[in-house]
GROMACS .gro file of C-alpha atoms in nm:
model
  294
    1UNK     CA    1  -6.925  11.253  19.215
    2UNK     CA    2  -6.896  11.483  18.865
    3UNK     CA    3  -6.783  11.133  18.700
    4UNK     CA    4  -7.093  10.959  18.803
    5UNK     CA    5  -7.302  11.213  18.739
    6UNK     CA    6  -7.160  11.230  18.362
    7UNK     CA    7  -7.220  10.859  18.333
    8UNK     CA    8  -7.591  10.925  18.449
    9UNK     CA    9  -7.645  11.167  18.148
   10UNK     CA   10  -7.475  10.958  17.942
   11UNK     CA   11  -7.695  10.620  18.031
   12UNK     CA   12  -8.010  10.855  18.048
   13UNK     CA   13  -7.939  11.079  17.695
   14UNK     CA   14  -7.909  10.680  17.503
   15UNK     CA   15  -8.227  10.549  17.710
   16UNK     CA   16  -8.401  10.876  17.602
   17UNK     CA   17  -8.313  10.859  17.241
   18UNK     CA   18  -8.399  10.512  17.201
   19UNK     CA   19  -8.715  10.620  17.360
   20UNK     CA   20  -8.831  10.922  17.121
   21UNK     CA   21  -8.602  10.755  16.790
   22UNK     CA   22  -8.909  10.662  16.563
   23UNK     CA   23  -9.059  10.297  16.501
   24UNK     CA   24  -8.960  10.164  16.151
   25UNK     CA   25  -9.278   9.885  16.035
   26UNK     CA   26  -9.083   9.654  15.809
   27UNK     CA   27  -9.306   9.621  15.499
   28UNK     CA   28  -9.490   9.323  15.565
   29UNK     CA   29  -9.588   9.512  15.932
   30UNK     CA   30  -9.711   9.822  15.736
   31UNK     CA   31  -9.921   9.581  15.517
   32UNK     CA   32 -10.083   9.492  15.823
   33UNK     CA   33 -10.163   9.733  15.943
   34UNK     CA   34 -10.301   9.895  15.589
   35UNK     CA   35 -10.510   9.564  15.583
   36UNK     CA   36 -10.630   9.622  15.901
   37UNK     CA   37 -10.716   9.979  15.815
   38UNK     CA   38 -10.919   9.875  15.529
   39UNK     CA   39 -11.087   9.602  15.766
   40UNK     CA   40 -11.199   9.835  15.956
   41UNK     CA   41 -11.315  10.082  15.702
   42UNK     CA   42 -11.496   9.773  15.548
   43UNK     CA   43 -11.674   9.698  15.869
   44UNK     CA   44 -11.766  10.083  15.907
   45UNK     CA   45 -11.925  10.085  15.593
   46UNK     CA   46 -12.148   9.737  15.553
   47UNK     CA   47 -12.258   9.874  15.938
   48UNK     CA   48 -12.356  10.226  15.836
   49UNK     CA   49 -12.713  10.180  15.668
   50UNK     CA   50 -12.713  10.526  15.509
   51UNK     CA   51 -12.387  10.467  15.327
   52UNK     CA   52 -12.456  10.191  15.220
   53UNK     CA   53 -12.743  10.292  15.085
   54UNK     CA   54 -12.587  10.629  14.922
   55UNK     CA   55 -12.321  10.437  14.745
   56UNK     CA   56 -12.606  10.145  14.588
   57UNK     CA   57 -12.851  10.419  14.458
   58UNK     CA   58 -12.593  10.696  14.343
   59UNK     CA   59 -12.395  10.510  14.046
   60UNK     CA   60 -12.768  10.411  13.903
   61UNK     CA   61 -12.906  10.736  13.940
   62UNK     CA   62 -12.558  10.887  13.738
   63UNK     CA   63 -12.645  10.626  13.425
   64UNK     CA   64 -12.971  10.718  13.462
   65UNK     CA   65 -12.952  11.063  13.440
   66UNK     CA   66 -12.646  11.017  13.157
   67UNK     CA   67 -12.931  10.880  12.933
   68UNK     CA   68 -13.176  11.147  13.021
   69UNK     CA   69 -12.953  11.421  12.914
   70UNK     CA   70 -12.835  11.244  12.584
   71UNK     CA   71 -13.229  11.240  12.524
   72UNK     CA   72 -13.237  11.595  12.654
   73UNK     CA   73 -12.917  11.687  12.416
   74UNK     CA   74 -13.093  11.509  12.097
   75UNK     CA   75 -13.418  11.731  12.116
   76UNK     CA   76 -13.258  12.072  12.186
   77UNK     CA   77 -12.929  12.009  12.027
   78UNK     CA   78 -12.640  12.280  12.030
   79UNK     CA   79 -12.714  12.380  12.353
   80UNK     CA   80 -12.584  12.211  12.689
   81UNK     CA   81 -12.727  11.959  12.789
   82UNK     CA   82 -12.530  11.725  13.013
   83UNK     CA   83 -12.522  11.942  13.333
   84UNK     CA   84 -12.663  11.702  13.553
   85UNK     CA   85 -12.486  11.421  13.473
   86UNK     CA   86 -12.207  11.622  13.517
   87UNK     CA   87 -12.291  11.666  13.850
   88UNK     CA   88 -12.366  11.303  13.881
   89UNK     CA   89 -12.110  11.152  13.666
   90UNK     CA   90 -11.882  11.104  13.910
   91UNK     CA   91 -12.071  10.813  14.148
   92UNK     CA   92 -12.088  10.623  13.788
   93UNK     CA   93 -11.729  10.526  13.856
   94UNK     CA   94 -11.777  10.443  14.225
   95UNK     CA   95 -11.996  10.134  14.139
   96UNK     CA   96 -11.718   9.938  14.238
   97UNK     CA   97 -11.768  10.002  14.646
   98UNK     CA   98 -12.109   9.856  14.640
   99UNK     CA   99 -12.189   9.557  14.865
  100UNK     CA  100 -12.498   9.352  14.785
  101UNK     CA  101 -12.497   9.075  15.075
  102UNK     CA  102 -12.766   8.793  15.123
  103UNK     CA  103 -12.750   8.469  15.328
  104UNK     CA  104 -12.807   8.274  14.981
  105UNK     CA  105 -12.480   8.345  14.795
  106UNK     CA  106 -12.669   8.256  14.439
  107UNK     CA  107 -12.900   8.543  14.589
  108UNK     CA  108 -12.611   8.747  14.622
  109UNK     CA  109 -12.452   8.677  14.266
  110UNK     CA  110 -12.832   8.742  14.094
  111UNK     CA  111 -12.851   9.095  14.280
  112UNK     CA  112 -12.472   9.149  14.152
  113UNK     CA  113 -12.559   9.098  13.836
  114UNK     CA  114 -12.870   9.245  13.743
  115UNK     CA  115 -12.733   9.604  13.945
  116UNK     CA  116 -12.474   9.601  13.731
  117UNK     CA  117 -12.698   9.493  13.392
  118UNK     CA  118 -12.937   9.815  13.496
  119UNK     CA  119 -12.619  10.017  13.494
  120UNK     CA  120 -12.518   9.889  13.177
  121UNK     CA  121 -12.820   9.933  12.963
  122UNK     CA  122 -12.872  10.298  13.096
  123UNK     CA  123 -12.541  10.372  13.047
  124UNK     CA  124 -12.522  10.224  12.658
  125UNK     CA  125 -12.870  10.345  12.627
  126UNK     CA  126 -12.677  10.672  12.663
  127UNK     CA  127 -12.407  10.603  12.423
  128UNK     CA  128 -12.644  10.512  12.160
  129UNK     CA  129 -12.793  10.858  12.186
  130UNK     CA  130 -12.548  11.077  12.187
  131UNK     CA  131 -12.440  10.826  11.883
  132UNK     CA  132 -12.729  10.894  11.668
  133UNK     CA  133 -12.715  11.245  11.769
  134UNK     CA  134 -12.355  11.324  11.657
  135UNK     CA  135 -12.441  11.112  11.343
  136UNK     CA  136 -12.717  11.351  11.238
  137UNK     CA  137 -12.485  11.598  11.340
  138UNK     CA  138 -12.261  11.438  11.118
  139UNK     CA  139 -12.020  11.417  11.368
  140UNK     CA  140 -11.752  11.126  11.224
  141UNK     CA  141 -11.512  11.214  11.483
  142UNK     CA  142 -11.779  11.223  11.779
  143UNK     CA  143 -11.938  10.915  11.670
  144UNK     CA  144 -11.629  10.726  11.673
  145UNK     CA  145 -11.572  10.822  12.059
  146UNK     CA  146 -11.904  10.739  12.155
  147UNK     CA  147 -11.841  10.360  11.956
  148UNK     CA  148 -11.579  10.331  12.152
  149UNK     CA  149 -11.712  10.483  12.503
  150UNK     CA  150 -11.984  10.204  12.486
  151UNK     CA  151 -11.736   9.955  12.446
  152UNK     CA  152 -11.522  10.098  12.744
  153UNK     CA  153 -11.824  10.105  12.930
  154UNK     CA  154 -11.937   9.717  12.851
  155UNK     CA  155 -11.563   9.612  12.996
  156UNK     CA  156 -11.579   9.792  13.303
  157UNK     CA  157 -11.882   9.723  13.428
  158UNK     CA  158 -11.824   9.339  13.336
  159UNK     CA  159 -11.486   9.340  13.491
  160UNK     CA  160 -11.642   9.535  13.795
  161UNK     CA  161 -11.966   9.226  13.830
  162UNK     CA  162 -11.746   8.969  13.788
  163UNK     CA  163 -11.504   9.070  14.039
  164UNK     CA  164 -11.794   9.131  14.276
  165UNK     CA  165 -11.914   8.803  14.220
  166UNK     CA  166 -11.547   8.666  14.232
  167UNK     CA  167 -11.554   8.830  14.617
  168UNK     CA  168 -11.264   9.030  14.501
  169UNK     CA  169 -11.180   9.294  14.757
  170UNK     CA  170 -11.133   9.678  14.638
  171UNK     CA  171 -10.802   9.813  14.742
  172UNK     CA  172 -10.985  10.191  14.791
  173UNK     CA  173 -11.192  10.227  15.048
  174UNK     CA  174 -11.494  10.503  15.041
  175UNK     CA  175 -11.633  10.601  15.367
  176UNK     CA  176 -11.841  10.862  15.442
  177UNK     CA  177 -11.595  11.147  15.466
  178UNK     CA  178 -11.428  11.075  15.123
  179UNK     CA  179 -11.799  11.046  14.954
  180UNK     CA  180 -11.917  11.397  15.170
  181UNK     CA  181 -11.540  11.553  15.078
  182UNK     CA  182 -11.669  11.449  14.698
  183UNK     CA  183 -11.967  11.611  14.708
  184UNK     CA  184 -11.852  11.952  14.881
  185UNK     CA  185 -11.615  11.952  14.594
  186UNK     CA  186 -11.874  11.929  14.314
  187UNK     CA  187 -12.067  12.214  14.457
  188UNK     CA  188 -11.770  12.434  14.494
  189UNK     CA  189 -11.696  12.380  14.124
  190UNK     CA  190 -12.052  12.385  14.050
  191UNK     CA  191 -12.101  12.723  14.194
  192UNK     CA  192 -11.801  12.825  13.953
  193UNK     CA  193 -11.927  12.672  13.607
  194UNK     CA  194 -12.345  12.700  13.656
  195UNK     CA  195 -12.296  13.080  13.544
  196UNK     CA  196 -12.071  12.960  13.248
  197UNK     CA  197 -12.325  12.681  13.143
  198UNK     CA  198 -12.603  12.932  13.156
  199UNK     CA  199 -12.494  13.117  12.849
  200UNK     CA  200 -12.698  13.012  12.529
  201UNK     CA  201 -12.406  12.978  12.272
  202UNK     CA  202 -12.258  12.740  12.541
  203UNK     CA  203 -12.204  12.392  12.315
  204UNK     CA  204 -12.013  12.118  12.542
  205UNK     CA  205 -12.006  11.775  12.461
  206UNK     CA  206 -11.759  11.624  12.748
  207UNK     CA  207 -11.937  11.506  13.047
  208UNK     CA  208 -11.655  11.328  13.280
  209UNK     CA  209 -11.404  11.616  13.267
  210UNK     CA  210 -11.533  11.759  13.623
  211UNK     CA  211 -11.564  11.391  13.790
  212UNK     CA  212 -11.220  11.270  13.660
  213UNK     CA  213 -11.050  11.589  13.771
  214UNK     CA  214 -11.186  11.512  14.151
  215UNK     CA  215 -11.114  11.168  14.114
  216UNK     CA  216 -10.744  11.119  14.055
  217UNK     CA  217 -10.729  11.314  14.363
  218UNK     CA  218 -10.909  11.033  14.550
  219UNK     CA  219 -10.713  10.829  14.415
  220UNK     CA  220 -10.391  10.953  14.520
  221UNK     CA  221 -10.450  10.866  14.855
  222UNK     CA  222 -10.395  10.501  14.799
  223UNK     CA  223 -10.087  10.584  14.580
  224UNK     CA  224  -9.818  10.439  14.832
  225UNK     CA  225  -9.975  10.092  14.798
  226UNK     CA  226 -10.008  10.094  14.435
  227UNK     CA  227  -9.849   9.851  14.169
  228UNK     CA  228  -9.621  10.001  13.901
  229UNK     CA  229  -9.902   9.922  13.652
  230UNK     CA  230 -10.147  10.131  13.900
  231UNK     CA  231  -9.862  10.421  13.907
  232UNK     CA  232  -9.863  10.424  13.563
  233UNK     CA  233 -10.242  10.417  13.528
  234UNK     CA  234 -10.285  10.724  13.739
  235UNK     CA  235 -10.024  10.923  13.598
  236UNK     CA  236 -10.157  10.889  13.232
  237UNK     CA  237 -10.500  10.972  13.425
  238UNK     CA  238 -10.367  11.278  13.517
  239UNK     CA  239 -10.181  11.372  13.206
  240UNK     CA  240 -10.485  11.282  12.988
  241UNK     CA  241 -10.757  11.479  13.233
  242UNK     CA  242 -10.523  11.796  13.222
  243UNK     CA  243 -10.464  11.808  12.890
  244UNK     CA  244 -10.848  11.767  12.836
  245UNK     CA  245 -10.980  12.084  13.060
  246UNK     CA  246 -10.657  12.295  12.929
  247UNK     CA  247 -10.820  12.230  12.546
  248UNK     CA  248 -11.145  12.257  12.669
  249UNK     CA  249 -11.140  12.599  12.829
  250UNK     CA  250 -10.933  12.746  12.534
  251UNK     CA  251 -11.305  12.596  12.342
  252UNK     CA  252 -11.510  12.794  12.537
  253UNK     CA  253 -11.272  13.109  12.472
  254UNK     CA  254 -11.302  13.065  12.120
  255UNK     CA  255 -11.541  12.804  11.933
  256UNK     CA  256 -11.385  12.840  11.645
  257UNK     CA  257 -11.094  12.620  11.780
  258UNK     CA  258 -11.268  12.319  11.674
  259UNK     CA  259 -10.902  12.079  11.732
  260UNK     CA  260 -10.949  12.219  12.113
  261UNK     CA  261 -11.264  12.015  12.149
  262UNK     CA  262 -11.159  11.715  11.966
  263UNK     CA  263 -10.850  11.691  12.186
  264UNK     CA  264 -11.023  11.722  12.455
  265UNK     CA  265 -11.293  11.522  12.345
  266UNK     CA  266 -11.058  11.253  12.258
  267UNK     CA  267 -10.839  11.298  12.575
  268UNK     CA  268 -11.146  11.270  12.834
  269UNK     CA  269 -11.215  10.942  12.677
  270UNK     CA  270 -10.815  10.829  12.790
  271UNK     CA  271 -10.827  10.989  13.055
  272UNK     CA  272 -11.183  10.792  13.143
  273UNK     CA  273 -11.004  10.407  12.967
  274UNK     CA  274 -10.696  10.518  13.239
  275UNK     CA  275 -10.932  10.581  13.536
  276UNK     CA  276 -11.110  10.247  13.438
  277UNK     CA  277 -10.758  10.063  13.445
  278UNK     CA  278 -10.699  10.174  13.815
  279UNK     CA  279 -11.023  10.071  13.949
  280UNK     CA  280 -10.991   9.753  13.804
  281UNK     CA  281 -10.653   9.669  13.867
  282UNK     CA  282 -10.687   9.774  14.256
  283UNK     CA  283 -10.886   9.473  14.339
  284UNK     CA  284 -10.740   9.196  14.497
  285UNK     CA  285 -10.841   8.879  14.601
  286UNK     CA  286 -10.941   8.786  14.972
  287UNK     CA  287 -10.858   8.431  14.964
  288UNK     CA  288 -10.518   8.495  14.783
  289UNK     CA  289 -10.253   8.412  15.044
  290UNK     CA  290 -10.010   8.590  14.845
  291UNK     CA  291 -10.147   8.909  14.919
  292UNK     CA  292 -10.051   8.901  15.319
  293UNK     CA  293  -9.710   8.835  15.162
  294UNK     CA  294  -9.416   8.933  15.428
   0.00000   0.00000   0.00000
């Protein structure tokens, strides 16, 4: 009887440990399923009106309001003046989540483009401000970024429409509790920095510091299906960004430190090329067979 019994615990302990012993997805079953995530994501968002919505008007209303307070900066000068697209500066970036579907896909590819044309002119529009600003400034070393910045700009937002056009699938997927997690982020560091930008001696001339800084953190999400390149992309994102609110904090400590604000002057505009290269790079084709690769 005691010898059967053992064998019982025996057969049951094996049965139970094969039982609770945890499923291992080989890697083309964990694709899958991270395509079938983003499926669903995709379908959440194209049915949810107000989200859709959000995500068209906020990257336009971000270049809009970039060249508003370049306008604003070149009239009172010296004294901050990018605080709302600071706040806004973020969305700019998130232009590549937009979905402008039409029965008619020339229809489709007209709306594509001109969105992202409006974009681009408000956006360079800005540039070209601050530009002339910084060169009555006589700025060299500011006018040089802001050359440069419009150039950055012109490649992503052409890589961006032609990929949309291309029906090139983003990799990262924004749904409403990333974009609300975004926002509930900017007003916690808002409510931090308003008090700083209120003082009058205040001069700050980086914008993206405060949307980069939440955004690599976005983007980390999505790191375990990344591409070396992407890996490498984010990490100089990250190394650029910190680097860039290190220097400029030590500026506002003492503006005297003028290398502080060129480095992080300089620095914010890597960091923005790097965040560029990772929203570019994460697209991926839906008709590509290689991509449900086993």
């Amino acid at each position: 009887m005691q010898s059967c019994n053992y064998h019982f615990l025996i057969h049951f302990n094996s049965s139970f440990c094969r039982f609770i012993a945890p499923v291992r997805l080989s890697r083309s079953d964990s694709f899958s399923a991270t395509t079938r995530s983003d499926e669903v994501a995709s379908h959440v968002f194209k049915s949810d009106t107000f989200l859709r919505v959000a995500m068209t008007l906020l990257p336009i209303t971000a270049a809009i309001v970039y060249q508003m307070d370049a306008l604003w900066q070149l009239q009172v000068r010296n004294l901050y003046a990018g605080l709302a697209s600071t706040i806004f500066h973020i969305f700019y970036f998130l232009q590549f989540y937009i979905h402008l579907e039409c029965h008619s896909k020339t229809v489709t590819y007209m709306y594509t483009y001109i969105y992202h044309l409006i974009i681009w002119l408000f956006k360079t529009g800005g540039n070209v401000v601050y530009f002339i600003y910084h060169h009555r400034e006589q700025n060299t070393f500011y006018q040089c970024i802001f050359a440069f910045r419009a150039l950055q700009d012109t490649l992503f937002i052409s890589s961006i429409c032609i990929y949309k056009i291309r029906s090139y699938e983003p990799m990262i997927c924004v749904q409403h509790k990333a974009l609300f997690s975004v926002i509930s982020r900017l007003e916690v560091i808002l409510a931090i920095l308003v008090p700083i930008f209120a003082q009058e001696d205040l001069v700050k001339r980086t914008v993206a510091n405060i949307s980069l800084f939440i955004l690599y953190d976005f983007f980390s999400v999505y790191y375990h299906l990344f591409t070396l390149r992407l890996k490498w992309a984010l990490w100089l994102f990250v190394v650029f960004i910190t680097i860039s609110v290190v220097n400029e904090w030590l500026y506002f400590v003492n503006h005297q430190w003028r290398i502080c604000d060129q480095i992080s002057m300089g620095l914010e505009f890597l960091a923005e090329c790097s965040c560029c290269l990772v929203i570019v790079w994460q697209f991926k084709s839906k008709l590509n067979p290689t991509t449900t690769g086993a």
